[in-house]
GROMACS .gro file of C-alpha atoms in nm:
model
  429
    1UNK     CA    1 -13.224   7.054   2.055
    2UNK     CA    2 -13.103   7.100   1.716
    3UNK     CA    3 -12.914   6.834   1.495
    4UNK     CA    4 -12.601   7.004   1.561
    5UNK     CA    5 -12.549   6.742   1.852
    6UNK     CA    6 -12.549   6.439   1.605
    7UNK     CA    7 -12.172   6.414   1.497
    8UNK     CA    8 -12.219   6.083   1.262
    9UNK     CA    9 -12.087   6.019   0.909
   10UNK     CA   10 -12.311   5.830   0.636
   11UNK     CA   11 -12.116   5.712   0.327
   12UNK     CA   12 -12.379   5.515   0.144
   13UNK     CA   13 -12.677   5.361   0.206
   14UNK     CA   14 -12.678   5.046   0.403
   15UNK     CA   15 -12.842   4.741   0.140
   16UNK     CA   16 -12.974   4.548   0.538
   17UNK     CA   17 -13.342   4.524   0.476
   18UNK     CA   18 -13.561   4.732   0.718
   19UNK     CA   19 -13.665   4.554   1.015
   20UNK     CA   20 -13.895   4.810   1.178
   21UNK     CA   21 -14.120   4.505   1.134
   22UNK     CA   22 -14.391   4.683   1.409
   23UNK     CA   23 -14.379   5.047   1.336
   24UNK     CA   24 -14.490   5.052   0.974
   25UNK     CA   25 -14.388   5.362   0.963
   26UNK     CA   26 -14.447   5.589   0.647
   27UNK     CA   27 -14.127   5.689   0.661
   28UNK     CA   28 -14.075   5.332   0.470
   29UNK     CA   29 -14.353   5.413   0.209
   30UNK     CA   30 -14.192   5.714   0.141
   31UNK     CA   31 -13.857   5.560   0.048
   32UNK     CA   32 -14.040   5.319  -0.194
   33UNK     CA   33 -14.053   5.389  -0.536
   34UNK     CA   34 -14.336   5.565  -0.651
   35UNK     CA   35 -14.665   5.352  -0.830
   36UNK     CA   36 -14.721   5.434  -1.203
   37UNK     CA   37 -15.131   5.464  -1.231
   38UNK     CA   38 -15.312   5.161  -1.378
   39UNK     CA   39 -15.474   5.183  -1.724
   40UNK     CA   40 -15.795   4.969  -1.870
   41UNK     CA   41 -15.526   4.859  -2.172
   42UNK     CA   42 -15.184   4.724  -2.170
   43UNK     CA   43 -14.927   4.654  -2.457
   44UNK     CA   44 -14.837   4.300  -2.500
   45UNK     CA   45 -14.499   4.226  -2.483
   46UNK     CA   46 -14.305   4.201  -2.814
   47UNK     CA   47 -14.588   4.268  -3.056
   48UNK     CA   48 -14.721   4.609  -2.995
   49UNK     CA   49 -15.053   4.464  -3.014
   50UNK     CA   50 -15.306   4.630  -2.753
   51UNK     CA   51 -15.518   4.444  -2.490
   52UNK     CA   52 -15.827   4.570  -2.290
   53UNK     CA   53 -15.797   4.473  -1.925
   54UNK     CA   54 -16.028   4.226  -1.772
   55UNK     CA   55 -16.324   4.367  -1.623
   56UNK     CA   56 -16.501   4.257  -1.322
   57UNK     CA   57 -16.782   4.092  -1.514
   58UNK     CA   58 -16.529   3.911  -1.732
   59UNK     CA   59 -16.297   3.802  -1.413
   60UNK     CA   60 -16.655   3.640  -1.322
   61UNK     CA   61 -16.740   3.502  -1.655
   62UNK     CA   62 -16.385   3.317  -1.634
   63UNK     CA   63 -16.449   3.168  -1.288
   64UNK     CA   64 -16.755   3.024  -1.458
   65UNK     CA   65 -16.540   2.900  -1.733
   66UNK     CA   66 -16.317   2.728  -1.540
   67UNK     CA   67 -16.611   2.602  -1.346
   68UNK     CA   68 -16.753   2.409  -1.649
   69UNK     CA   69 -16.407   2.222  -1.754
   70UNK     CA   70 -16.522   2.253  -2.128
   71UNK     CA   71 -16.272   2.063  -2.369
   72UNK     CA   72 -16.250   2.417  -2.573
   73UNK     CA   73 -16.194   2.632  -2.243
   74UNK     CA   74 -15.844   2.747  -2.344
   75UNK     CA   75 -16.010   2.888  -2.703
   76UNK     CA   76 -16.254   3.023  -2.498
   77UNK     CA   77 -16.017   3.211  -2.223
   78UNK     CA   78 -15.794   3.300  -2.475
   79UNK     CA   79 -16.109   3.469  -2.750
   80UNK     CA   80 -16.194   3.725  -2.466
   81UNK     CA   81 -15.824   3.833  -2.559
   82UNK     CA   82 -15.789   4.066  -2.215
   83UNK     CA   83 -15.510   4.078  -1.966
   84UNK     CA   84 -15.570   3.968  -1.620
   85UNK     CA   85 -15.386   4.172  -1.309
   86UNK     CA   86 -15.220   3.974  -1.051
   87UNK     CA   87 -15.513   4.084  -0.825
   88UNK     CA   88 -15.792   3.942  -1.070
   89UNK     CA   89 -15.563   3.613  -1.141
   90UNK     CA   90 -15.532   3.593  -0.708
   91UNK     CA   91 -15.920   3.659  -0.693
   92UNK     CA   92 -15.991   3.366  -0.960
   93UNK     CA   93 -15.792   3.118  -0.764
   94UNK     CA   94 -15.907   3.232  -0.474
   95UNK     CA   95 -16.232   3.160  -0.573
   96UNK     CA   96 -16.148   2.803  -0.726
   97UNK     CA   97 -15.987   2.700  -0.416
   98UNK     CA   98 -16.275   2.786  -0.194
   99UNK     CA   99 -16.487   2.588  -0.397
  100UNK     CA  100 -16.197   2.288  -0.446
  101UNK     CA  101 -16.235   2.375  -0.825
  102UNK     CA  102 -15.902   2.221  -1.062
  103UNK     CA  103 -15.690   2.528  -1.102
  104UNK     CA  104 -15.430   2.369  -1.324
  105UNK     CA  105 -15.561   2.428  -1.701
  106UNK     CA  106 -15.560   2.790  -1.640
  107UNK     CA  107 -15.286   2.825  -1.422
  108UNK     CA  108 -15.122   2.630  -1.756
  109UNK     CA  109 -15.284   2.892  -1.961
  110UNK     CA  110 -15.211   3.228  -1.781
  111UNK     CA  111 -14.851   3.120  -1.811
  112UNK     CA  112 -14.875   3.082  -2.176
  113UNK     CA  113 -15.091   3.402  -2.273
  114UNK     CA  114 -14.929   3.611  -2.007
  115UNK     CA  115 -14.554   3.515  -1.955
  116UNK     CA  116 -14.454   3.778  -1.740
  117UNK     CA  117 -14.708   3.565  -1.458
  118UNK     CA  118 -14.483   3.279  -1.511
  119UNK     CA  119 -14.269   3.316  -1.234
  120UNK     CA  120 -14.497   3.507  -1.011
  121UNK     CA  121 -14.440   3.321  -0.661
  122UNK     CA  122 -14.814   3.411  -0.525
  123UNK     CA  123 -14.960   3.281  -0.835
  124UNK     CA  124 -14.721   2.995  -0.843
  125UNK     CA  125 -14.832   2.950  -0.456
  126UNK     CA  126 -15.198   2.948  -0.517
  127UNK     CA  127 -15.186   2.642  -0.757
  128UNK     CA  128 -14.985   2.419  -0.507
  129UNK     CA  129 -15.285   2.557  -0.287
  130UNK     CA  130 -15.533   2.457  -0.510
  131UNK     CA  131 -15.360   2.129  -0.589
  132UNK     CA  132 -15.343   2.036  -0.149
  133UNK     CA  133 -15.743   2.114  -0.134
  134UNK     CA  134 -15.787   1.876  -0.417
  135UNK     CA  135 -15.539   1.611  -0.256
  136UNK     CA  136 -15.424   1.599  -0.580
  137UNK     CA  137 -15.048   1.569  -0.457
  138UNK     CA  138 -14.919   1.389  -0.819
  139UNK     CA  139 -15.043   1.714  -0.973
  140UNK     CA  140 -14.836   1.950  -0.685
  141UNK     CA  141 -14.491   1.677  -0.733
  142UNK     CA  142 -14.528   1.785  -1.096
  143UNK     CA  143 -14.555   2.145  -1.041
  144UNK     CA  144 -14.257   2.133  -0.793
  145UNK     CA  145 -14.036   1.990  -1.009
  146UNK     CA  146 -14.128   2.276  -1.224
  147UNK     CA  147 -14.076   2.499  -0.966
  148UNK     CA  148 -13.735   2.388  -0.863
  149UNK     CA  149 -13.579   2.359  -1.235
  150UNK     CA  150 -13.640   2.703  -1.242
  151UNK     CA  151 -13.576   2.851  -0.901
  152UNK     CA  152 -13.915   3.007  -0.821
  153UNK     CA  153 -13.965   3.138  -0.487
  154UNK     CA  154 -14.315   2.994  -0.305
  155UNK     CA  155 -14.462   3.194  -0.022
  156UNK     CA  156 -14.677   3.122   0.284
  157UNK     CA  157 -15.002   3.127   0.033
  158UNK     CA  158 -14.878   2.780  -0.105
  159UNK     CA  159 -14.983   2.570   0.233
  160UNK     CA  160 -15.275   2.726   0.343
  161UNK     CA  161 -15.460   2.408   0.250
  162UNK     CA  162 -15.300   2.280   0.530
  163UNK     CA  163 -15.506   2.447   0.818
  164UNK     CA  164 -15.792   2.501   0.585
  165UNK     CA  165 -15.856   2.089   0.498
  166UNK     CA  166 -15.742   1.936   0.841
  167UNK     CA  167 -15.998   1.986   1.088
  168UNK     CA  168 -15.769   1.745   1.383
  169UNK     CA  169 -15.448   1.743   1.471
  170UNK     CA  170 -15.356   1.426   1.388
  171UNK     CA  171 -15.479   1.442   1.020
  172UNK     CA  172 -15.307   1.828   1.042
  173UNK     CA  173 -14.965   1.641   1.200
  174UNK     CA  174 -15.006   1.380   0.939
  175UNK     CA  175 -15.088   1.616   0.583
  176UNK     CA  176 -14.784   1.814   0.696
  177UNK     CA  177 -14.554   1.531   0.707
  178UNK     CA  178 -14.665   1.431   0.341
  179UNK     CA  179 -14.571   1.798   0.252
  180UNK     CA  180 -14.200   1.775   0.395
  181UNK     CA  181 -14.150   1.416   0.219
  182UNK     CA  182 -14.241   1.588  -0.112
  183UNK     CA  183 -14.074   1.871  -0.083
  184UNK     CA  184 -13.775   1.644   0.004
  185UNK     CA  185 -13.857   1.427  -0.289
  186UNK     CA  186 -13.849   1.718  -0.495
  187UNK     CA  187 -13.503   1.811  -0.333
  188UNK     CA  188 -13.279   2.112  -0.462
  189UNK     CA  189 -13.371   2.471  -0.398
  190UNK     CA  190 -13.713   2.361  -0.248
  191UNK     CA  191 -13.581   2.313   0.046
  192UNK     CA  192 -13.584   2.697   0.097
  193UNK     CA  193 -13.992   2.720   0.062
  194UNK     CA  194 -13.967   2.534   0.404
  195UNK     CA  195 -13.960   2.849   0.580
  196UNK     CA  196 -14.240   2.955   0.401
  197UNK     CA  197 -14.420   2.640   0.546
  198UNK     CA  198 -14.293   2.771   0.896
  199UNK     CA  199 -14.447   3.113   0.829
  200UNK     CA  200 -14.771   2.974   0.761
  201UNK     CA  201 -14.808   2.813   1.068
  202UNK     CA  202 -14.638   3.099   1.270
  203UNK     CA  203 -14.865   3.309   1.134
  204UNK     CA  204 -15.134   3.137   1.259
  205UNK     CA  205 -15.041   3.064   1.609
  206UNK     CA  206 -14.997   2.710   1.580
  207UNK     CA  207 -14.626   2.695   1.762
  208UNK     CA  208 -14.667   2.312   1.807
  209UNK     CA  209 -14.661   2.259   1.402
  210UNK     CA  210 -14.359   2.502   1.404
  211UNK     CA  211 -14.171   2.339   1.623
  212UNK     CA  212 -14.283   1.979   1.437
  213UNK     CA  213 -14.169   2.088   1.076
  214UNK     CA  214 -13.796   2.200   1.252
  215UNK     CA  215 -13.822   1.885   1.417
  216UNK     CA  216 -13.841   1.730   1.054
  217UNK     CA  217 -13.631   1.913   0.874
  218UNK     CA  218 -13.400   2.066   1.073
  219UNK     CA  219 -13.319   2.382   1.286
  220UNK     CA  220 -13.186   2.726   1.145
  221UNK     CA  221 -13.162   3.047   1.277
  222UNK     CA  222 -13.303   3.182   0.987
  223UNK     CA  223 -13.655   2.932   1.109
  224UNK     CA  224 -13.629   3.058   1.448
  225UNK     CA  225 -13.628   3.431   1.299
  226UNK     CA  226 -14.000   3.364   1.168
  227UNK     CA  227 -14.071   3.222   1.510
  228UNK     CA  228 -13.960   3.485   1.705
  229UNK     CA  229 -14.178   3.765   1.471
  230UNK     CA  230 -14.421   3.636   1.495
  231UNK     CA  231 -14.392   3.577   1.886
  232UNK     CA  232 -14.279   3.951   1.930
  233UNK     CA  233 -14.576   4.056   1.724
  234UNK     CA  234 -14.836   3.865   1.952
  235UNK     CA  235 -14.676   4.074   2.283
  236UNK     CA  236 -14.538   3.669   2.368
  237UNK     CA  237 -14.243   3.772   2.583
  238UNK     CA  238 -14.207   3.491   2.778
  239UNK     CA  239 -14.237   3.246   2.458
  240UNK     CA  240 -13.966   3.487   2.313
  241UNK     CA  241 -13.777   3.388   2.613
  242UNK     CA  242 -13.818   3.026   2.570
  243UNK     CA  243 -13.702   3.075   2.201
  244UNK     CA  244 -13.366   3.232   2.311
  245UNK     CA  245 -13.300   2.917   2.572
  246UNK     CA  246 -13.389   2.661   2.323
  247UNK     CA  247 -13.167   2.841   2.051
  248UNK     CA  248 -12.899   2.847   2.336
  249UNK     CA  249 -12.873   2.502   2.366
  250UNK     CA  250 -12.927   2.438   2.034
  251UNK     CA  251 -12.587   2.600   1.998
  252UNK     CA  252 -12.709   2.931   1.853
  253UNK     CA  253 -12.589   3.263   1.928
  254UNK     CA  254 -12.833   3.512   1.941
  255UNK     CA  255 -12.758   3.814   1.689
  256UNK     CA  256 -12.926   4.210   1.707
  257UNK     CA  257 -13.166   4.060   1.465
  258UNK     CA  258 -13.311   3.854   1.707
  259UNK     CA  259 -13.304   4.137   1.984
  260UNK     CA  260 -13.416   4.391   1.736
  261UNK     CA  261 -13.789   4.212   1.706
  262UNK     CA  262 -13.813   4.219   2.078
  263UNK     CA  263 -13.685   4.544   2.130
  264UNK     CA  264 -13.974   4.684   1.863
  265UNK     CA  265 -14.271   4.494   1.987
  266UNK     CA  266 -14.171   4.617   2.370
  267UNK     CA  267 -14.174   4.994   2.182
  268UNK     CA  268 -14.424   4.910   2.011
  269UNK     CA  269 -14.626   4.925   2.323
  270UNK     CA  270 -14.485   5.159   2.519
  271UNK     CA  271 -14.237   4.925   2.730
  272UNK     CA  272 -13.939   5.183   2.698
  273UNK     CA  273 -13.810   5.087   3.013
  274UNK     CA  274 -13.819   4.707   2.933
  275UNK     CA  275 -13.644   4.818   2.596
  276UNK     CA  276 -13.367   4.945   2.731
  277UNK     CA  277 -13.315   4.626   2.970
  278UNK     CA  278 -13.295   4.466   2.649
  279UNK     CA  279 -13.006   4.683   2.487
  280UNK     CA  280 -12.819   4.654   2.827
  281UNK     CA  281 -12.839   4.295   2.752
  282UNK     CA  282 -12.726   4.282   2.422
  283UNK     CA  283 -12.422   4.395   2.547
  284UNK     CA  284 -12.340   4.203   2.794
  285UNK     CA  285 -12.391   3.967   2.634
  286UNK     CA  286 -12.150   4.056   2.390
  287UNK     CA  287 -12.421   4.112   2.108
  288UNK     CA  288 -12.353   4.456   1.979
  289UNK     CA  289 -12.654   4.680   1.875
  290UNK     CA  290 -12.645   4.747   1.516
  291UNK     CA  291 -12.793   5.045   1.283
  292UNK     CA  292 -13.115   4.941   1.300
  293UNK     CA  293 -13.102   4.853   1.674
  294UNK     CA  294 -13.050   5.253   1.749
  295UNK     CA  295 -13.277   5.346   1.435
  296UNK     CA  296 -13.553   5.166   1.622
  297UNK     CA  297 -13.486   5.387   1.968
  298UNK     CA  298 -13.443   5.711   1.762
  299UNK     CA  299 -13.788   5.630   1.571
  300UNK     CA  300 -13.984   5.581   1.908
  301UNK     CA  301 -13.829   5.897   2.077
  302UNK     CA  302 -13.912   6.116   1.733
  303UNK     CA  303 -14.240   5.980   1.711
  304UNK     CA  304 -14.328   6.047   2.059
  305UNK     CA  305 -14.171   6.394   2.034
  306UNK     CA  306 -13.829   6.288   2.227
  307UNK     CA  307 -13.607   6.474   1.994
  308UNK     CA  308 -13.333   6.491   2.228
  309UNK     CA  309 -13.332   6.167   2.347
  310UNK     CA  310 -13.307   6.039   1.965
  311UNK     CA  311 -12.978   6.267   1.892
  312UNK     CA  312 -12.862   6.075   2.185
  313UNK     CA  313 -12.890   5.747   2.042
  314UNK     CA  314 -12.771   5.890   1.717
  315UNK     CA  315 -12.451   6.015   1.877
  316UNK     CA  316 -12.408   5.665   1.996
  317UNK     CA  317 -12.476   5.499   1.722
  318UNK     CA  318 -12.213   5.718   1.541
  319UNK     CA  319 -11.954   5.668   1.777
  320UNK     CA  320 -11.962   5.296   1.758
  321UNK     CA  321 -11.849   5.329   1.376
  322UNK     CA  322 -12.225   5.253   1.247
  323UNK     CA  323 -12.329   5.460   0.940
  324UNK     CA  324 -12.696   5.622   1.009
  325UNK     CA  325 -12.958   5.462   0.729
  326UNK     CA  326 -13.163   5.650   0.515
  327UNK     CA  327 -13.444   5.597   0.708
  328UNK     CA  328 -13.315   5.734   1.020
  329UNK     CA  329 -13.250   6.088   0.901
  330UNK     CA  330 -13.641   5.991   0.765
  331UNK     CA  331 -13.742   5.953   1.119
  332UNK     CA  332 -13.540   6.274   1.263
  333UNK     CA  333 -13.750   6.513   1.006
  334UNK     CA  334 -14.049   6.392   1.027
  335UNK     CA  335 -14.012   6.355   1.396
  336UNK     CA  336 -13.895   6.813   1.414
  337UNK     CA  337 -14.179   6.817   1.135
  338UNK     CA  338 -14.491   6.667   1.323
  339UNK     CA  339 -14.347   6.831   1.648
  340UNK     CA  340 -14.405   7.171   1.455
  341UNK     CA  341 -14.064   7.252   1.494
  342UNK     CA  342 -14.001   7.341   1.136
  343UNK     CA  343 -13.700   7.557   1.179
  344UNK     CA  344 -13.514   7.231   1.339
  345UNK     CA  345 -13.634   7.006   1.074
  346UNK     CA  346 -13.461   7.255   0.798
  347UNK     CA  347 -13.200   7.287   1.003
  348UNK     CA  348 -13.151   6.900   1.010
  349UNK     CA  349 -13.182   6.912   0.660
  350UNK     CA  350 -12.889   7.149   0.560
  351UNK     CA  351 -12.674   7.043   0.820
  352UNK     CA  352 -12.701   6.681   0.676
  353UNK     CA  353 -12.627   6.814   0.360
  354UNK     CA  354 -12.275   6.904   0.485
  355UNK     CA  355 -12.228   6.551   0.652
  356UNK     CA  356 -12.406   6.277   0.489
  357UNK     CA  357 -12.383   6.413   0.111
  358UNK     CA  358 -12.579   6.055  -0.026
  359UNK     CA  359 -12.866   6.162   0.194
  360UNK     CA  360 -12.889   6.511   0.002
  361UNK     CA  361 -13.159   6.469  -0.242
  362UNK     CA  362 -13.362   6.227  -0.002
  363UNK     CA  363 -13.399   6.476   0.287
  364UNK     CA  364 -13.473   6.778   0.086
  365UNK     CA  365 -13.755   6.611  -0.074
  366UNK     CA  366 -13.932   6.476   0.164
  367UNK     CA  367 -13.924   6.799   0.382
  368UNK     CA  368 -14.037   6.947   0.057
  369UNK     CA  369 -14.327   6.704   0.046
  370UNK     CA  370 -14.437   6.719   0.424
  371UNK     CA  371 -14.424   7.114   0.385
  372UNK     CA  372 -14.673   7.052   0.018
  373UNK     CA  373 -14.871   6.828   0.237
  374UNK     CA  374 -14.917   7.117   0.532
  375UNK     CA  375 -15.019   7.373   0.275
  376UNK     CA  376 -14.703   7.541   0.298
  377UNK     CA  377 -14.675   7.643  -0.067
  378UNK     CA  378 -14.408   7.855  -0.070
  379UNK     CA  379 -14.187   7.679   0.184
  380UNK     CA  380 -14.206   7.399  -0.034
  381UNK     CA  381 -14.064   7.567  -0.348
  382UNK     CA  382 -13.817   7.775  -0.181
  383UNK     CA  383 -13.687   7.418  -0.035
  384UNK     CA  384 -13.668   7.277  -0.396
  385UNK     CA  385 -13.522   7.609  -0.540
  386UNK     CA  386 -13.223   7.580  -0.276
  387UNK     CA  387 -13.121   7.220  -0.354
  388UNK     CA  388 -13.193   7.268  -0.724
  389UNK     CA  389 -12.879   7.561  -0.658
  390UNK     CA  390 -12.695   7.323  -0.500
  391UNK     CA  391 -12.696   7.075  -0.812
  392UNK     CA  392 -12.944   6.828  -0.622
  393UNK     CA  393 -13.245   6.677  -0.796
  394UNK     CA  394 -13.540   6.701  -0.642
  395UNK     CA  395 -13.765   6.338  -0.616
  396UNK     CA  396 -13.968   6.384  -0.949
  397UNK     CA  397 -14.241   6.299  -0.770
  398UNK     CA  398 -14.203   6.577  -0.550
  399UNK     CA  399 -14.104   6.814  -0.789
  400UNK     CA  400 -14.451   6.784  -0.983
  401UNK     CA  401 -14.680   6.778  -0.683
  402UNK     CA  402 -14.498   7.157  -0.549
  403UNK     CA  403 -14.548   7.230  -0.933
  404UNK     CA  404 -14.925   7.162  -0.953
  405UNK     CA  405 -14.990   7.239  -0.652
  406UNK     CA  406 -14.834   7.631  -0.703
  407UNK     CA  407 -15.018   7.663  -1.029
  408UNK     CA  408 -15.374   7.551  -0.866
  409UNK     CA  409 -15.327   7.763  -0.592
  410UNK     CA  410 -15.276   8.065  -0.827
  411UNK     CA  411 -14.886   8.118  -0.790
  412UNK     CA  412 -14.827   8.018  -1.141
  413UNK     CA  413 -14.477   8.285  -1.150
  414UNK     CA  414 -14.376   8.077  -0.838
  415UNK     CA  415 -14.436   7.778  -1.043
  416UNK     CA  416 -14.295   7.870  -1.344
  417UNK     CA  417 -13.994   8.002  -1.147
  418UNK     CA  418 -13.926   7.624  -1.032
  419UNK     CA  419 -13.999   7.465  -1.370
  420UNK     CA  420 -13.738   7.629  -1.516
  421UNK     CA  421 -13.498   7.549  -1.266
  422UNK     CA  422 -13.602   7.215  -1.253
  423UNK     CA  423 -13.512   7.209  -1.680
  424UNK     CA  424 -13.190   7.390  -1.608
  425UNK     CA  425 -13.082   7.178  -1.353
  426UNK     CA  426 -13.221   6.811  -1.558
  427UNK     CA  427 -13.022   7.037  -1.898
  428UNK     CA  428 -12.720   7.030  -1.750
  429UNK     CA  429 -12.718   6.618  -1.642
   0.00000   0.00000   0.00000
C-alpha cells in the first residue's frame, strides 16, 4: 500500500515534546541537531585567549587537589589554566561524593573560571549531592537560596544521597522529610525540583517514598506523570491501574498523556491487542487520542512491517483534525525503507511534498541519508538533485556525507554535479 491512502494535512510542526518514551527510536536522533566534533582547545569567552582541555591525568591530578583542601587550592586549580567538560566536572564530583569529599570550593571555583557551568543543573545537582552525603545541610540551604534567586533547574542527580546514605527506612522516611522542609524553607521556584525528588525515587522503585513526598507536599498530575513512567516502563500494569483509581478519586481526569505511556509500554512488548483495549477506552471515556497517541500505533505497525495498518491510523488521525508530526512521516519512511520497499518510501516522499510542504526538506533528507547509509550512491544524489530543483535545502549534514561519500567512491563528476547545485541553490538564499 502506497501513501496515496493517507489524506492528512500538516501545517507546522507540533512544539508537544515526544513521548515515544519506550521506543527510542532513531527516528528521534535523527531529528536532533547534529554534534559539532570536540577539540583538545577551546576559546575563552570574551578574551580570545586559548585554553588546552583537561586531560585525563590532569582531571586526576584535580581530584587529588581537592582531596588535600590546601589553603592555595584555587591558585593551584586555576595555574593548570585548562577547561574542564561537563563530563570531566560530573566525573570529579562523582568521585568526591563517593568518597564524601567537600565539593563546595571547586564547585565555587568552576563557576568563576568557567561561567558558562554556572547554571548547569547536573553540576548544580551534584553539589546539593555532595552537600546531603556530607550532612552538611547549612551548606545545601545556602546553595538553594542561590539556586532559587536565579531560577536554576535541579534534576534527579541532586537527591541521590538520599538512597545512597540511608541504609533503613525510617532514617530514609526521616532524611527525606528534612529535604521537603528545606526546600519549603527555601520556598519560591524550588518547589518545582520536587518532582525531581519524585523521579529519583520512581526511578528506583521505591513507590512507598513516592507516594510519602505527595503525601507531603501535595498531589499533581504532573507527579503522577513520573509515577506512571516509570510504572509503564517496569511492565507494572496493574500498579498503572491503581494509579488511574487513586487519581480518580483524587479528582483527576486522566488525559492521552497518561494513556499514551501505557499504550507504549503494552507495544513495547508486543501487547497489540491489549493496546488497542486501551484506545477503545480512551474514548469512552471521553479522552480523545491525540497526535502522538496514533504516532505511537503507526510507529509499531512500520516497525514491524504493518505498512497498511499504519496509513490506517494515519487516515484516522487526519480525520479527527490532528496535524501528523514530523516524526511520524519519520516513522512511515523508514518503516517502506527497512521493509525494502524503496519505491513506496520515494513515493511517500514526493507525495508529502505536495501535502505537508513544512515536512519538505525533512523527508528528502533523511531518505537521502538512509539511501547513503545502504550504499546507494547514486540514489542518494539523484534524491538531493530533485529537491535542490525544487528550491529545498538539503540537511547540511546530509548534503556533505552524499558529497564525500561520491568523491571516495570515485564518482567525483556526480559529486561535483551536486556541489554546484548545492552553491546555486545556498546563492540564491
Amino acid at each position: 500500500m502506497g501513501f496515496t491512502g493517507c489524506n492528512g494535512r500538516y501545517n507546522g510542526h507540533n512544539s508537544q515534546s515526544l513521548n515515544l518514551y519506550f521506543f527510542k527510536s532513531n527516528i528521534h536522533g535523527y531529528l536532533r541537531g547534529y554534534k559539532t566534533p570536540s577539540f583538545n582547545v577551546y576559546k575563552e569567552m570574551g578574551t580570545g585567549r586559548v585554553r588546552p582541555r583537561a586531560m585525563q591525568k590532569q582531571v586526576g591530578y584535580i581530584i587529588d587537589l581537592i582531596k588535600r583542601d590546601e589553603y592555595d587550592l584555587e591558585y593551584k586549580l586555576g595555574s593548570l589554566s585548562v577547561k574542564l567538560s561537563i563530563a570531566s566536572v560530573t566525573l570529579v564530583f562523582h568521585v568526591l561524593n563517593s568518597e564524601k569529599v567537600s565539593a563546595l570550593r571547586f564547585f565555587r571555583w568552576i563557576r568563576h573560571w568557567q561561567p558558562e557551568l554556572r547554571c548547569n543543573s547536573d553540576i548544580c545537582s551534584l553539589v546539593i549531592d555532595n552537600c546531603g552525603r556530607l550532612d552538611d545541610y547549612d551548606a545545601m540551604r545556602s546553595l538553594l537560596n542561590d539556586f532559587n534567586e536565579n531560577r536554576l533547574c535541579l534534576t534527579k542527580k541532586a537527591f541521590e544521597f538520599l538512597h545512597v546514605m540511608n541504609v533503613t527506612n525510617e532514617s530514609l522516611v526521616e532524611s527525606t522529610q528534612r529535604v521537603i522542609d528545606l526546600l519549603r524553607e527555601v520556598r519560591g521556584s524550588c518547589h518545582g525540583w520536587v518532582p525531581s525528588l519524585i523521579e529519583m525515587f520512581s526511578v528506583l522503585g521505591s513507590f512507598d517514598m513516592v507516594e510519602f513526598v505527595m503525601k507531603k507536599t501535595e498531589r499533581k498530575i504532573s507527579y503522577y506523570y513520573i509515577f506512571i513512567r516509570e510504572m509503564c516502563r517496569r511492565c507494572d500494569f496493574k500498579g498503572v491501574r491503581d494509579i488511574q483509581d487513586e487519581m480518580r478519586k483524587e479528582g483527576f481526569e486522566l488525559n492521552s498523556r497518561i494513556y499514551n505511556y501505557l499504550i507504549s509500554c503494552l507495544l513495547k512488548n508486543g501487547e497489540y491487542d491489549d493496546a488497542c483495549k486501551v484506545l477503545t477506552e480512551m474514548q469512552d471515556k471521553d479522552c480523545p487520542p491525540d497526535a502522538l497517541t496514533f504516532e505511537i500505533f503507526v510507529y509499531y505497525c512500520c516497525k514491524n512491517g504493518k505498512t497498511e495498518i499504519a496509513c490506517h491510523y494515519f487516515d484516522e488521525m487526519v480525520a479527527r483534525g490532528l496535524e501528523p508530526r514530523l516524526s511520524t512521516h519519520a516513522a512511515f519512511i523508514k518503516g517502506f525503507f527497512n521493509s525494502e520497499q524503496y519505491e513506496e518510501a520515494y513515493k511517500y516522499v514526493v507525495d508529502s511534498d505536495k501535502k505537508y510542504k513544512c515536512t519538505s526538506c525533512m523527508n528528502y533528507s533523511l531518505l537521502a541519508r538512509l539511501h547513503q547509509k545502504r550504499g546507494n550512491l547514486v540514489i542518494a544524489q539523484n534524491i538531493l538533485s530533485e529537491m535542490i530543483k525544487k528550491g529545498l535545502r538539503p540537511y547540511f549534514k546530509v548534503y556533505m556525507k552524499v558529497f564525500n561519500c561520491l568523491n571516495k567512491s570515485g564518482r567525483e563528476t556526480l559529486a561535483i554535479d551536486l556541489q554546484e547545485q548545492f552553491h546555486q541553490l545556498h546563492s540564491k538564499a
